[in-house]
Amino acid sequence: LNNVSLTALTALPRRFQNKFFYGSWLKRLLGMNEIDAAAMVVELMYERGVKPDPKHLNGIIGAWLRIGDAESRNKAERMGWAMIQERLDLVRRRHMEGGNKGMSAELSVKDFEGPQVPAFLQRTVSPATIETFSLLVLYYSRRTKYVQVQHLTKLLAMAEIPPNTYFMNHLLYSELRKQDHVTAWTSFMHIRKSAGADLESFACLWDCEKQRVDTSRVHSLGFFPNPRRLFEAMMSWHSKASSRERSMAREDFTKELYDQIIRCFSLSKDFEGTLVAMHVMRQSFGMYPDQDTARMIALHTSRLQSSELGVRRARRSRMAGSPNSKAAVAKVTKILELLTERRLKALADRGMKFEDLDREQQADEQLYLMSELLRVVMGRIASDASTVGKDIEKAAWDMGVGGITIEDPLDSIRT
């Protein structure tokens, strides 16, 4: 596109002067990554009296932000803020027409010292949508511009646009980067009532949980749920989700999220919760513990052993190489080896070898061994080892999965 071609386009028949024709054109240009050319088509639309659809302007904003250079980012910000201003003006006009004189005539993005809206965008443009706000929130949160994120959140309410899950998730990640777990949880509880949640929402909250339970970090004051309550919230969402949403969650559930959940329970020394979480994630998400999980559980159980041997809390960061720590790790490793030998013998008594099991059966065996290791640890911690079963049941109810069955996989293998 250039000035000559733009001038030539004015000779187009009137039947082509509509947003559907221009919309197809814009979609093609954006697909070809001709972002500036698409912006010029938008300019032509204004000149021809055709108002662009907000989704096409959002597409241009997103493309400019992906380019990443200063000029493109500046153009994206200015267009985004202009659309937000138009949305605020639309809301104000609506209130005024409805007789609500309480709507401030000064409702403006100018209350915020952001990029100035250029003169050519101060005319009537397409009003912002939730996608416009989401694009800018993502952009500012990734650059730790939290003042802008806070201002966008305020303006979203003034614009009378309900937040969606995408917006909420990036708001949560913004709070995570600030290590403000309390605000993250408060925002989640407030916004999910209208926007709902998805697996990414809980992935972010588990990252917050990891920061909270990590004893080497400074905790923000206020309430944030412990691992059991957070797991209960996640499974409550999962149980209410549609079959399609549950299927998508099963596909999107990552090993990183699995490890983070186990890590949070382990850091909290909640071994009953760890055991229940492993079995629930196997049943609901098709995820199993692996060698990394085994090492993680062995490490945290060995730390508990070290604390019983008198290792001070202040020395935890240095205890990895201490004699007590090495002795505790060796002790846990020995327990796991004994459990493995016992299990291989049980298989042999049934005329089976571990190598002959299929992939899922081997994974079930790994889960069983991790469960047995945790049972041994819990038995040594408890004043009465006979209460371990009841403690596991209580954890399951606390986590919203009461009544879950934890069976020996050998019982389901036919010889």
Tab-separated table of N, CA and C in Angstrom, residues 2 14 38 166 199 206 297:
chain	number	residue	atom	x	y	z
A	2	ASN	N	0.439	2.271	-0.750
A	2	ASN	CA	1.088	3.573	-0.721
A	2	ASN	C	0.036	4.627	-1.017
A	14	ARG	N	-19.401	1.573	-4.674
A	14	ARG	CA	-19.971	1.787	-3.354
A	14	ARG	C	-20.277	0.468	-2.646
A	38	ALA	N	-1.972	-2.905	7.177
A	38	ALA	CA	-3.300	-3.067	7.770
A	38	ALA	C	-3.733	-1.783	8.466
A	166	TYR	N	-9.030	-15.061	30.507
A	166	TYR	CA	-7.733	-14.642	29.969
A	166	TYR	C	-7.221	-13.410	30.717
A	199	LEU	N	-7.413	-24.218	33.710
A	199	LEU	CA	-6.245	-24.882	34.288
A	199	LEU	C	-5.097	-23.906	34.493
A	206	TRP	N	-0.787	-22.240	41.930
A	206	TRP	CA	0.182	-23.183	42.511
A	206	TRP	C	1.583	-22.582	42.529
A	297	ILE	N	10.381	-36.420	46.527
A	297	ILE	CA	9.778	-36.927	47.760
A	297	ILE	C	10.850	-37.447	48.712
